[in-house]
Tab-separated table of C-alpha atoms in Angstrom:
chain	number	residue	atom	x	y	z
A	1	ASP	CA	141.818	25.320	-69.860
A	2	ALA	CA	144.722	27.472	-70.151
A	3	GLY	CA	142.961	30.196	-68.227
A	4	VAL	CA	143.424	33.851	-69.152
A	5	ILE	CA	146.547	34.413	-71.339
A	6	GLN	CA	148.543	37.622	-71.464
A	7	SER	CA	151.610	38.568	-73.590
A	8	PRO	CA	154.249	39.750	-72.877
A	9	ARG	CA	154.862	39.042	-69.417
A	10	HIS	CA	157.537	41.892	-69.132
A	11	GLU	CA	157.823	44.770	-71.284
A	12	VAL	CA	160.701	47.378	-71.087
A	13	THR	CA	160.377	50.288	-73.214
A	14	GLU	CA	161.794	53.839	-73.807
A	15	MET	CA	159.441	56.853	-73.200
A	16	GLY	CA	157.636	57.968	-76.288
A	17	GLN	CA	157.404	54.137	-77.528
A	18	GLU	CA	154.108	52.767	-78.663
A	19	VAL	CA	153.246	49.466	-76.456
A	20	THR	CA	150.690	46.928	-76.853
A	21	LEU	CA	149.613	44.498	-74.478
A	22	ARG	CA	147.578	41.436	-75.682
A	23	CYS	CA	145.156	39.036	-73.565
A	24	LYS	CA	143.343	35.946	-74.672
A	25	PRO	CA	140.373	35.199	-72.433
A	26	ILE	CA	139.019	32.027	-71.350
A	27	SER	CA	136.766	30.229	-74.080
A	28	GLY	CA	133.254	30.930	-73.749
A	29	HIS	CA	133.798	33.873	-71.575
A	30	ASN	CA	131.757	36.860	-72.812
A	31	SER	CA	132.886	39.852	-70.275
A	32	LEU	CA	136.585	40.986	-70.450
A	33	PHE	CA	138.459	43.396	-68.084
A	34	TRP	CA	141.635	45.505	-68.248
A	35	TYR	CA	143.101	46.809	-64.700
A	36	ARG	CA	146.351	48.350	-63.887
A	37	GLN	CA	148.121	47.906	-60.578
A	38	THR	CA	150.529	50.130	-58.955
A	39	MET	CA	151.715	50.186	-55.326
A	40	MET	CA	150.476	53.972	-55.124
A	41	ARG	CA	147.058	53.727	-56.742
A	42	GLY	CA	146.255	49.969	-56.245
A	43	LEU	CA	144.329	47.977	-58.605
A	44	GLU	CA	142.280	50.287	-60.896
A	45	LEU	CA	139.923	48.988	-63.576
A	46	LEU	CA	140.494	50.566	-66.790
A	47	ILE	CA	137.689	49.265	-69.361
A	48	TYR	CA	135.609	46.523	-69.765
A	49	PHE	CA	133.788	44.804	-72.902
A	50	ASN	CA	131.037	42.693	-72.832
A	51	ASN	CA	130.541	40.813	-76.314
A	52	ASN	CA	133.356	42.639	-77.506
A	53	VAL	CA	131.576	45.786	-77.067
A	54	PRO	CA	133.163	48.511	-74.381
A	55	ILE	CA	130.982	49.079	-71.749
A	56	ASP	CA	132.854	51.598	-69.563
A	57	ASP	CA	135.973	52.971	-70.635
A	58	SER	CA	135.696	55.653	-67.679
A	59	GLY	CA	138.728	54.153	-65.857
A	60	MET	CA	141.169	54.890	-68.987
A	61	PRO	CA	143.561	57.510	-67.734
A	62	GLU	CA	143.929	59.537	-70.680
A	63	ASP	CA	143.847	59.564	-74.579
A	64	ARG	CA	147.260	57.907	-75.082
A	65	PHE	CA	145.459	54.748	-73.622
A	66	SER	CA	143.335	52.709	-75.995
A	67	ALA	CA	141.750	49.481	-76.171
A	68	LYS	CA	140.143	47.113	-78.655
A	69	MET	CA	138.352	43.591	-78.849
A	70	PRO	CA	138.119	42.430	-82.173
A	71	ASN	CA	136.722	39.184	-81.313
A	72	ALA	CA	135.592	37.002	-78.626
A	73	SER	CA	139.178	35.933	-78.141
A	74	PHE	CA	141.382	38.630	-78.339
A	75	SER	CA	141.749	41.857	-76.914
A	76	THR	CA	144.645	44.774	-76.830
A	77	LEU	CA	145.435	47.506	-74.761
A	78	LYS	CA	147.592	50.139	-76.469
A	79	ILE	CA	149.573	52.990	-74.809
A	80	GLN	CA	150.955	55.411	-77.296
A	81	PRO	CA	153.459	57.416	-76.360
A	82	SER	CA	154.333	55.663	-73.245
A	83	GLU	CA	155.566	57.532	-70.210
A	84	PRO	CA	157.378	56.424	-66.932
A	85	ARG	CA	154.413	56.825	-64.963
A	86	ASP	CA	152.707	54.290	-66.955
A	87	SER	CA	154.919	51.555	-65.346
A	88	ALA	CA	152.610	49.176	-63.553
A	89	VAL	CA	151.478	45.785	-63.801
A	90	TYR	CA	148.585	45.398	-66.254
A	91	PHE	CA	146.059	42.538	-65.781
A	92	CYS	CA	143.337	41.286	-67.932
A	93	ALA	CA	140.544	39.223	-66.568
A	94	SER	CA	137.446	37.442	-68.125
A	95	SER	CA	134.245	36.198	-66.861
A	96	PRO	CA	131.343	33.928	-68.234
A	97	PRO	CA	128.045	34.985	-69.131
A	98	ILE	CA	125.872	35.974	-66.319
A	99	SER	CA	123.267	33.108	-67.301
A	100	SER	CA	125.987	30.546	-66.155
A	101	ALA	CA	125.207	31.756	-62.638
A	102	SER	CA	129.084	32.223	-62.300
A	103	TYR	CA	130.101	35.567	-61.321
A	104	GLU	CA	133.824	35.123	-60.971
A	105	GLN	CA	136.337	36.962	-62.741
A	106	TYR	CA	139.429	34.999	-63.464
A	107	PHE	CA	142.673	36.821	-63.783
A	108	GLY	CA	145.554	36.588	-66.365
A	109	PRO	CA	149.046	36.235	-64.759
A	110	GLY	CA	149.765	40.064	-65.782
A	111	THR	CA	152.321	42.149	-67.989
A	112	ARG	CA	154.527	44.088	-66.064
A	113	LEU	CA	155.529	47.277	-67.851
A	114	THR	CA	158.464	49.299	-67.194
A	115	VAL	CA	158.894	52.649	-69.146
A	116	THR	CA	162.117	54.147	-68.965
B	1	GLY	CA	131.552	56.917	-53.952
B	2	GLU	CA	132.575	53.411	-54.867
B	3	ASP	CA	135.462	52.887	-52.432
B	4	VAL	CA	135.816	49.351	-50.770
B	5	GLU	CA	138.158	49.684	-47.788
B	6	GLN	CA	140.594	47.583	-46.364
B	7	SER	CA	143.457	47.811	-43.808
B	8	LEU	CA	146.684	47.499	-45.886
B	9	PHE	CA	148.535	45.356	-43.312
B	10	LEU	CA	148.263	42.606	-40.957
B	11	SER	CA	151.005	40.520	-39.357
B	12	VAL	CA	150.562	37.257	-37.561
B	13	ARG	CA	152.066	34.460	-36.203
B	14	GLU	CA	152.167	30.907	-37.652
B	15	GLY	CA	149.227	29.024	-36.256
B	16	ASP	CA	147.355	31.991	-35.121
B	17	SER	CA	144.082	33.221	-36.941
B	18	SER	CA	144.021	35.898	-39.223
B	19	VAL	CA	140.892	38.283	-39.732
B	20	ILE	CA	140.986	40.623	-42.725
B	21	ASN	CA	138.206	43.243	-42.453
B	22	CYS	CA	136.746	45.184	-45.102
B	23	THR	CA	133.866	47.691	-45.721
B	24	TYR	CA	131.833	48.248	-48.976
B	25	THR	CA	129.402	50.867	-50.078
B	26	ASP	CA	126.738	49.422	-52.173
B	27	SER	CA	124.035	47.822	-50.148
B	28	SER	CA	122.449	46.356	-53.269
B	29	SER	CA	125.382	44.206	-54.136
B	30	THR	CA	124.593	40.758	-54.777
B	31	TYR	CA	127.899	39.017	-54.424
B	32	LEU	CA	131.237	39.680	-52.555
B	33	TYR	CA	134.564	38.110	-53.180
B	34	TRP	CA	137.816	37.503	-51.395
B	35	TYR	CA	140.730	37.287	-53.859
B	36	LYS	CA	144.429	36.330	-53.132
B	37	GLN	CA	147.266	37.598	-54.944
B	38	GLU	CA	150.531	35.856	-54.278
B	39	PRO	CA	153.857	37.765	-55.384
B	40	GLY	CA	154.337	38.228	-59.219
B	41	ALA	CA	150.799	36.619	-59.830
B	42	GLY	CA	147.505	37.378	-60.610
B	43	LEU	CA	144.436	37.788	-58.462
B	44	GLN	CA	142.696	34.110	-57.413
B	45	LEU	CA	139.105	33.721	-56.117
B	46	LEU	CA	139.579	32.393	-52.676
B	47	THR	CA	135.945	32.457	-51.670
B	48	TYR	CA	132.533	34.635	-52.329
B	49	ILE	CA	129.415	35.228	-50.469
B	50	PHE	CA	125.877	36.128	-51.707
B	51	SER	CA	124.291	38.884	-50.187
B	52	ASN	CA	121.515	37.128	-48.582
B	53	MET	CA	124.117	34.749	-46.440
B	54	ASP	CA	125.624	35.757	-43.054
B	55	MET	CA	128.463	33.490	-43.264
B	56	LYS	CA	130.021	31.153	-45.289
B	57	GLN	CA	132.976	28.262	-44.212
B	58	ASP	CA	135.169	26.724	-46.523
B	59	GLN	CA	137.748	24.555	-44.813
B	60	ARG	CA	140.215	26.822	-42.895
B	61	LEU	CA	138.430	30.082	-44.259
B	62	THR	CA	135.244	31.641	-42.597
B	63	VAL	CA	133.500	34.749	-44.449
B	64	LEU	CA	131.217	36.965	-42.293
B	65	LEU	CA	128.646	39.466	-43.811
B	66	ASN	CA	127.137	42.004	-41.761
B	67	LYS	CA	124.943	43.854	-44.253
B	68	LYS	CA	123.603	46.456	-41.986
B	69	ASP	CA	127.197	47.763	-41.378
B	70	LYS	CA	128.396	46.537	-45.056
B	71	HIS	CA	131.189	44.903	-43.378
B	72	LEU	CA	132.877	41.795	-44.661
B	73	SER	CA	135.517	39.659	-42.845
B	74	LEU	CA	137.796	36.732	-43.895
B	75	ARG	CA	138.910	34.587	-40.876
B	76	ILE	CA	141.916	32.343	-41.619
B	77	ALA	CA	142.322	29.717	-38.957
B	78	ASP	CA	145.815	28.462	-37.955
B	79	THR	CA	147.545	30.656	-40.616
B	80	GLN	CA	150.531	29.242	-42.453
B	81	THR	CA	153.483	30.800	-44.293
B	82	GLY	CA	152.041	30.070	-47.502
B	83	ASP	CA	148.871	32.193	-46.579
B	84	SER	CA	151.262	35.155	-46.883
B	85	ALA	CA	149.861	37.324	-49.738
B	86	ILE	CA	147.600	40.387	-50.455
B	87	TYR	CA	143.897	39.747	-49.792
B	88	PHE	CA	141.720	41.866	-51.958
B	89	CYS	CA	137.796	42.477	-51.040
B	90	ALA	CA	135.443	43.059	-53.965
B	91	GLU	CA	132.135	43.875	-54.384
B	92	ARG	CA	129.878	43.026	-57.529
B	93	LYS	CA	127.875	45.974	-58.554
B	94	SER	CA	124.188	45.432	-59.439
B	95	GLY	CA	123.700	45.500	-62.909
B	96	GLY	CA	124.403	42.868	-65.749
B	97	TYR	CA	128.114	42.783	-66.365
B	98	ASN	CA	130.059	41.196	-63.684
B	99	LYS	CA	131.886	44.706	-62.931
B	100	LEU	CA	133.949	44.292	-59.390
B	101	ILE	CA	134.888	47.150	-57.265
B	102	PHE	CA	138.176	45.919	-55.521
B	103	GLY	CA	139.552	47.150	-52.339
B	104	ALA	CA	143.106	48.538	-52.009
B	105	GLY	CA	144.361	44.761	-50.631
B	106	THR	CA	145.511	43.795	-47.194
B	107	ARG	CA	149.123	42.532	-47.302
B	108	LEU	CA	149.349	39.666	-44.789
B	109	ALA	CA	152.526	38.803	-43.329
B	110	VAL	CA	153.037	35.630	-41.422
B	111	HIS	CA	156.013	35.042	-39.208
B	112	PRO	CA	157.100	32.137	-37.139
């Protein structure tokens, strides 16, 4: 299996621009998580989905952030408009169904976002 | 609150043992995890322990769980330079969605 795939790996954009981060979870996994990592705040859970349905978006910092999961194999995290303080590494992770008795989250390699 | 707490830094000499400590908050957490993050990479699961266990050993890794004190530790025997990384402790919340609460991570530096 290819693991969790994220694109792009690096993104540099100007303040005010729209940014879209993409994630393909591992096939067969039904939970998907978006995290943000910064030196100041560590690893923060932004939102997670189960069976393509958003379960908890309380970690989304503000209305500029939105996430979608139109099907089981694809999710996006969008920032519009972007600001310098959004600069961070964004991770996507997926996990298999609870019934599989595996409780691990598998992380993608991350997208490093720089907003100038 | 939901805080999982870890010390931020640990420095050890190559060949010595490293012990990374963590305290968690939810006594009903069913699984507790240690993840490793190498520079420029995502988090990878190192090991985990089920809440009804006190200890788990896996080659150079030993996990100890004290449920009474909600304390988790990771011991790395014979620490190597390749063990230099950030180590995250995490607890799986009770409930059905595999939501994990992560600590801030402990940066382990291994020096000759």
